Amino acid sequence: MVKPRMEVELAGLRLQNPVMPASGTFGFGEEYAPYLDLNSLGAIVTKSVTLEPTPGNPPPRVAETPAGILNSIGLQNPGLEVFIRDKMPFLRRLRPPVIVNIAGKTLEEYVELARRLDGVEGVAALEVNISCPNVKEGGLAFGSNPDQAARVIRAVRRVTSRPLIAKLTPNVTDVVAIAQGVEAAGADALSLINTLQGMAVDWQRRRPVLGSIAGGLSGPAVKPVALYAVWRVARAVKIPVIGMGGITTATDALEFLLAGARAVAVGTANLVNPRAMAEIIAGLEDYLLKHNIEDVNQVIGALET
């Protein structure tokens, strides 16, 4: 059998395969270049970029749990100007589309970020982070309210021609309502899920482990929650979904594709195994070959219920 077709289309972007990094776990790509061929990925997704440099939250910022990690990085990044000047030259030399994740404290900051990035060569799409649980302003304040989430996407839509991907939080009563709201407001695709809120306690010191008390739980522990959210949302919207949450193997990725995700993003697994995405791509190809499936699109949404 010939090599299966791995290409998928996502919000007007043509991806050579459906595997990409989740924002926040991949820096700006350079850090992983010694470990895997970045040009083999379906897309590159950057760490969140804010208008001004952000130092992030006080340490400790990461705590291990039995089936994942808690993190409270707090969107640490060098700010928009440094990103454009120092990071984009490297990113625009890569073959996969570059998706820039943006985060703001206010509606106006989201709009300004989108407006300024709209003219930057090499930016293929924007992922609008309205779901970070680790910042005091913005983040969940927008993403947990259907009206506010739609308001951000609608405002950003007006100032950019780039495809817009809304990154949603699972820390809400009904993620479907928020997904439908941002779809109506102009989102071209959805990313879900961001991390679940949680905390860890140092019982000997009688203090929280994380410097900011609470953080975002990711890794295998959240996979069932993420799968359920992707399955529900993919059936309720017309725009494509990028599934993420605990994907560590090709089997995990396949489960998300079957549940309706058009593409998948790998997060915590990158921190454990820098070659995780390369192994997942190879594993998906092996699965298609073994089952005589000519095109990865044939498994997307093929879950029988």
Short mmCIF file of C-alpha atoms in Angstrom, two decimals:
data_model
loop_
_atom_site.label_atom_id
_atom_site.label_comp_id
_atom_site.label_asym_id
_atom_site.label_seq_id
_atom_site.Cartn_x
_atom_site.Cartn_y
_atom_site.Cartn_z
CA MET A 1 0.00 0.00 0.00
CA VAL A 2 1.21 3.49 -0.79
CA LYS A 3 1.93 5.92 2.00
CA PRO A 4 -1.37 7.19 3.44
CA ARG A 5 -2.44 10.78 2.94
CA MET A 6 -1.89 12.70 6.17
CA GLU A 7 -2.83 16.18 4.98
CA VAL A 8 -5.73 17.97 6.64
CA GLU A 9 -7.31 21.37 6.08
CA LEU A 10 -7.88 23.60 9.06
CA ALA A 11 -9.50 27.02 8.86
CA GLY A 12 -8.03 27.63 5.43
CA LEU A 13 -4.61 26.29 6.41
CA ARG A 14 -3.26 23.20 4.71
CA LEU A 15 -1.40 21.03 7.24
CA GLN A 16 0.85 18.21 6.03
CA ASN A 17 -0.35 16.17 9.01
CA PRO A 18 -2.72 16.84 11.91
CA VAL A 19 -0.12 17.06 14.72
CA MET A 20 1.09 20.30 16.31
CA PRO A 21 2.39 21.49 19.68
CA ALA A 22 0.04 22.98 22.25
CA SER A 23 0.82 26.58 23.10
CA GLY A 24 2.83 27.03 26.24
CA THR A 25 4.76 23.78 25.97
CA PHE A 26 6.92 24.51 22.95
CA GLY A 27 8.40 27.95 23.57
CA PHE A 28 8.93 29.59 20.19
CA GLY A 29 10.19 26.45 18.49
CA GLU A 30 13.93 27.04 18.74
CA GLU A 31 14.16 25.09 21.98
CA TYR A 32 13.00 21.88 20.30
CA ALA A 33 15.00 22.20 17.09
CA PRO A 34 17.86 20.00 18.41
CA TYR A 35 15.45 17.16 19.17
CA LEU A 36 13.12 16.87 16.18
CA ASP A 37 12.65 18.16 12.65
CA LEU A 38 10.30 21.09 13.11
CA ASN A 39 9.44 20.91 9.42
CA SER A 40 7.84 17.51 10.01
CA LEU A 41 5.03 19.00 12.11
CA GLY A 42 1.57 19.91 10.91
CA ALA A 43 1.86 23.42 12.33
CA ILE A 44 3.90 25.40 14.85
CA VAL A 45 2.00 27.00 17.73
CA THR A 46 3.87 29.56 19.77
CA LYS A 47 3.79 30.32 23.44
CA SER A 48 1.31 33.06 24.34
CA VAL A 49 2.41 36.52 23.28
CA THR A 50 1.20 39.56 25.22
CA LEU A 51 1.41 43.22 24.29
CA GLU A 52 4.07 43.98 26.90
CA PRO A 53 6.76 41.67 28.33
CA THR A 54 5.33 39.45 31.08
CA PRO A 55 7.56 38.06 33.85
CA GLY A 56 5.08 35.33 34.81
CA ASN A 57 4.07 34.09 38.23
CA PRO A 58 6.32 33.65 41.28
CA PRO A 59 7.99 30.23 41.67
CA PRO A 60 7.49 27.38 42.24
CA ARG A 61 5.55 27.20 38.97
CA VAL A 62 5.31 23.47 38.33
CA ALA A 63 4.27 20.53 40.48
CA GLU A 64 4.08 16.88 39.46
CA THR A 65 0.89 14.94 40.08
CA PRO A 66 0.28 11.17 39.76
CA ALA A 67 -0.94 11.51 36.14
CA GLY A 68 0.15 14.91 34.91
CA ILE A 69 1.49 18.25 36.04
CA LEU A 70 0.20 21.42 37.60
CA ASN A 71 1.67 24.58 36.14
CA SER A 72 1.34 28.23 36.92
CA ILE A 73 3.71 29.90 34.47
CA GLY A 74 1.55 32.98 34.11
CA LEU A 75 2.14 33.65 30.39
CA GLN A 76 5.80 34.57 30.77
CA ASN A 77 6.97 35.94 27.41
CA PRO A 78 9.14 38.76 25.97
CA GLY A 79 6.24 40.82 24.64
CA LEU A 80 5.03 41.56 21.11
CA GLU A 81 7.88 43.76 19.90
CA VAL A 82 10.62 41.32 20.92
CA PHE A 83 8.59 38.43 19.55
CA ILE A 84 8.32 40.07 16.14
CA ARG A 85 11.95 41.17 16.10
CA ASP A 86 13.72 38.15 17.62
CA LYS A 87 11.43 35.14 17.25
CA MET A 88 9.62 35.59 13.93
CA PRO A 89 12.77 35.48 11.74
CA PHE A 90 13.39 31.92 12.92
CA LEU A 91 9.73 30.89 12.73
CA ARG A 92 9.10 32.23 9.23
CA ARG A 93 11.92 30.05 7.86
CA LEU A 94 9.98 26.93 8.86
CA ARG A 95 7.73 25.11 6.40
CA PRO A 96 4.66 24.45 8.63
CA PRO A 97 2.15 27.27 9.17
CA VAL A 98 2.95 29.36 12.24
CA ILE A 99 0.02 29.92 14.60
CA VAL A 100 0.67 32.72 17.09
CA ASN A 101 -1.14 32.44 20.41
CA ILE A 102 -2.17 35.85 21.78
CA ALA A 103 -3.35 36.79 25.28
CA GLY A 104 -4.57 40.10 26.64
CA LYS A 105 -5.66 41.60 29.95
CA THR A 106 -8.31 43.70 28.25
CA LEU A 107 -10.36 43.58 25.08
CA GLU A 108 -8.28 46.43 23.70
CA GLU A 109 -5.07 44.46 24.18
CA TYR A 110 -6.40 41.49 22.20
CA VAL A 111 -7.42 43.85 19.42
CA GLU A 112 -4.05 45.62 19.36
CA LEU A 113 -2.15 42.32 19.28
CA ALA A 114 -4.23 41.03 16.38
CA ARG A 115 -4.00 44.30 14.48
CA ARG A 116 -0.21 44.47 14.71
CA LEU A 117 0.34 40.80 13.93
CA ASP A 118 -1.93 40.99 10.89
CA GLY A 119 0.84 42.66 8.94
CA VAL A 120 3.69 40.44 10.10
CA GLU A 121 5.08 38.12 7.42
CA GLY A 122 4.99 34.46 8.37
CA VAL A 123 2.05 34.61 10.76
CA ALA A 124 -0.42 32.11 9.30
CA ALA A 125 -3.13 32.29 11.97
CA LEU A 126 -3.90 33.58 15.46
CA GLU A 127 -4.94 31.43 18.38
CA VAL A 128 -6.83 33.65 20.83
CA ASN A 129 -6.16 32.53 24.38
CA ILE A 130 -9.29 33.29 26.38
CA SER A 131 -8.78 30.35 28.69
CA CYS A 132 -5.56 30.68 30.70
CA PRO A 133 -6.31 29.85 34.37
CA ASN A 134 -3.03 31.28 35.64
CA VAL A 135 -3.46 35.03 35.22
CA LYS A 136 -5.42 37.47 37.36
CA GLU A 137 -6.69 39.53 34.44
CA GLY A 138 -7.99 38.30 31.08
CA GLY A 139 -7.83 34.55 30.49
CA LEU A 140 -10.71 32.81 32.21
CA ALA A 141 -12.47 36.11 32.85
CA PHE A 142 -13.20 36.18 29.12
CA GLY A 143 -13.35 32.50 28.31
CA SER A 144 -15.78 31.42 31.03
CA ASN A 145 -18.49 33.86 29.98
CA PRO A 146 -20.19 33.17 26.62
CA ASP A 147 -20.93 36.85 25.96
CA GLN A 148 -17.43 38.01 26.88
CA ALA A 149 -15.79 35.23 24.87
CA ALA A 150 -17.83 36.15 21.79
CA ARG A 151 -17.10 39.84 22.36
CA VAL A 152 -13.34 39.23 22.23
CA ILE A 153 -13.52 37.13 19.06
CA ARG A 154 -15.86 39.60 17.34
CA ALA A 155 -13.55 42.52 18.11
CA VAL A 156 -10.43 40.66 16.98
CA ARG A 157 -12.20 39.47 13.83
CA ARG A 158 -12.69 43.09 12.75
CA VAL A 159 -8.97 43.88 12.68
CA THR A 160 -7.36 40.81 11.14
CA SER A 161 -7.67 38.80 7.98
CA ARG A 162 -5.80 35.86 9.52
CA PRO A 163 -7.68 32.69 10.46
CA LEU A 164 -8.83 32.94 14.08
CA ILE A 165 -8.69 30.00 16.47
CA ALA A 166 -10.40 30.43 19.84
CA LYS A 167 -8.78 28.45 22.65
CA LEU A 168 -11.44 27.42 25.14
CA THR A 169 -11.40 26.41 28.77
CA PRO A 170 -13.04 23.34 30.29
CA ASN A 171 -13.57 25.28 33.54
CA VAL A 172 -17.13 26.23 32.60
CA THR A 173 -20.63 24.85 33.01
CA ASP A 174 -21.27 24.40 29.28
CA VAL A 175 -18.36 24.52 26.85
CA VAL A 176 -20.73 23.92 23.91
CA ALA A 177 -22.52 27.22 24.48
CA ILE A 178 -19.21 29.09 24.49
CA ALA A 179 -18.02 27.24 21.38
CA GLN A 180 -21.18 28.15 19.50
CA GLY A 181 -20.90 31.75 20.68
CA VAL A 182 -17.37 32.26 19.41
CA GLU A 183 -18.23 30.46 16.16
CA ALA A 184 -21.04 32.97 15.58
CA ALA A 185 -18.65 35.80 16.46
CA GLY A 186 -16.24 34.87 13.68
CA ALA A 187 -13.89 32.14 14.95
CA ASP A 188 -12.60 29.90 12.16
CA ALA A 189 -11.58 27.03 14.44
CA LEU A 190 -11.53 26.01 18.10
CA SER A 191 -8.80 24.66 20.38
CA LEU A 192 -9.88 22.67 23.39
CA ILE A 193 -9.19 22.04 26.08
CA ASN A 194 -6.89 24.32 28.07
CA THR A 195 -5.91 23.07 31.52
CA LEU A 196 -8.21 22.26 34.43
CA GLN A 197 -7.81 24.32 37.57
CA GLY A 198 -6.20 22.54 40.50
CA MET A 199 -3.78 22.82 43.41
CA ALA A 200 -1.17 20.83 45.29
CA VAL A 201 -0.40 21.01 49.01
CA ASP A 202 2.92 20.50 50.79
CA TRP A 203 1.58 18.86 53.94
CA GLN A 204 4.92 19.09 55.76
CA ARG A 205 5.17 22.86 55.31
CA ARG A 206 1.42 23.29 55.44
CA ARG A 207 1.58 25.50 52.38
CA PRO A 208 0.50 25.34 48.72
CA VAL A 209 3.21 23.91 46.47
CA LEU A 210 2.76 26.52 43.74
CA GLY A 211 3.78 30.09 44.33
CA SER A 212 0.43 31.30 43.01
CA ILE A 213 -1.49 28.70 45.11
CA ALA A 214 -3.46 27.22 42.18
CA GLY A 215 -2.48 26.19 38.68
CA GLY A 216 -3.58 24.37 35.56
CA LEU A 217 -3.66 20.57 35.48
CA SER A 218 -2.54 18.91 32.23
CA GLY A 219 -1.32 15.53 31.06
CA PRO A 220 -2.97 12.09 30.97
CA ALA A 221 -5.21 12.95 33.95
CA VAL A 222 -7.28 15.36 31.84
CA LYS A 223 -7.62 13.22 28.69
CA PRO A 224 -11.11 11.84 29.40
CA VAL A 225 -12.39 15.36 30.12
CA ALA A 226 -10.79 16.69 26.94
CA LEU A 227 -12.10 13.86 24.78
CA TYR A 228 -15.64 14.42 26.04
CA ALA A 229 -15.42 18.15 25.39
CA VAL A 230 -14.06 17.63 21.86
CA TRP A 231 -16.74 15.05 21.05
CA ARG A 232 -19.54 17.32 22.30
CA VAL A 233 -18.27 20.48 20.62
CA ALA A 234 -17.36 18.86 17.29
CA ARG A 235 -20.97 17.70 16.94
CA ALA A 236 -22.34 21.13 17.79
CA VAL A 237 -20.31 23.46 15.54
CA LYS A 238 -19.46 23.65 11.84
CA ILE A 239 -15.90 24.93 12.28
CA PRO A 240 -12.98 22.53 12.87
CA VAL A 241 -11.74 21.57 16.33
CA ILE A 242 -8.14 21.08 17.44
CA GLY A 243 -8.22 18.51 20.23
CA MET A 244 -5.75 18.59 23.08
CA GLY A 245 -5.44 17.36 26.65
CA GLY A 246 -3.28 14.43 27.71
CA ILE A 247 -2.18 13.29 24.25
CA THR A 248 1.06 11.34 24.69
CA THR A 249 0.83 8.58 22.07
CA ALA A 250 -0.48 7.97 18.56
CA THR A 251 -3.35 6.02 20.11
CA ASP A 252 -4.33 9.07 22.15
CA ALA A 253 -4.24 11.22 19.01
CA LEU A 254 -6.34 8.70 17.11
CA GLU A 255 -8.99 8.79 19.85
CA PHE A 256 -9.29 12.57 19.49
CA LEU A 257 -9.53 12.35 15.70
CA LEU A 258 -12.25 9.71 15.97
CA ALA A 259 -14.09 11.95 18.43
CA GLY A 260 -14.20 14.67 15.79
CA ALA A 261 -10.98 16.69 16.11
CA ARG A 262 -9.61 17.82 12.74
CA ALA A 263 -6.13 18.11 14.26
CA VAL A 264 -4.47 17.45 17.61
CA ALA A 265 -2.06 19.39 19.80
CA VAL A 266 0.51 17.83 22.10
CA GLY A 267 1.38 19.60 25.34
CA THR A 268 2.70 18.00 28.50
CA ALA A 269 4.15 15.05 26.59
CA ASN A 270 6.62 17.43 24.89
CA LEU A 271 8.05 18.27 28.30
CA VAL A 272 8.63 14.59 29.08
CA ASN A 273 9.72 13.44 25.62
CA PRO A 274 10.83 16.14 23.16
CA ARG A 275 10.31 13.67 20.30
CA ALA A 276 6.73 12.87 21.29
CA MET A 277 5.16 14.61 18.27
CA ALA A 278 7.47 12.88 15.78
CA GLU A 279 6.58 9.53 17.33
CA ILE A 280 2.86 10.36 17.23
CA ILE A 281 3.01 11.28 13.52
CA ALA A 282 4.85 8.04 12.74
CA GLY A 283 2.40 6.07 14.87
CA LEU A 284 -0.61 7.53 13.07
CA GLU A 285 0.91 6.63 9.69
CA ASP A 286 1.57 3.08 10.91
CA TYR A 287 -2.04 2.77 12.07
CA LEU A 288 -3.39 3.89 8.70
CA LEU A 289 -1.08 1.50 6.84
CA LYS A 290 -1.97 -1.48 9.02
CA HIS A 291 -5.68 -0.85 8.58
CA ASN A 292 -5.50 -0.05 4.85
CA ILE A 293 -6.82 3.48 5.36
CA GLU A 294 -5.68 5.72 2.53
CA ASP A 295 -6.47 9.10 4.10
CA VAL A 296 -6.33 10.30 7.72
CA ASN A 297 -9.49 12.32 7.04
CA GLN A 298 -11.37 9.01 6.89
CA VAL A 299 -10.97 8.54 10.66
CA ILE A 300 -11.94 12.11 11.65
CA GLY A 301 -15.31 12.01 13.36
CA ALA A 302 -15.69 8.30 12.62
CA LEU A 303 -16.56 7.40 16.20
CA GLU A 304 -19.65 5.19 16.33
CA THR A 305 -21.98 5.87 19.24
#
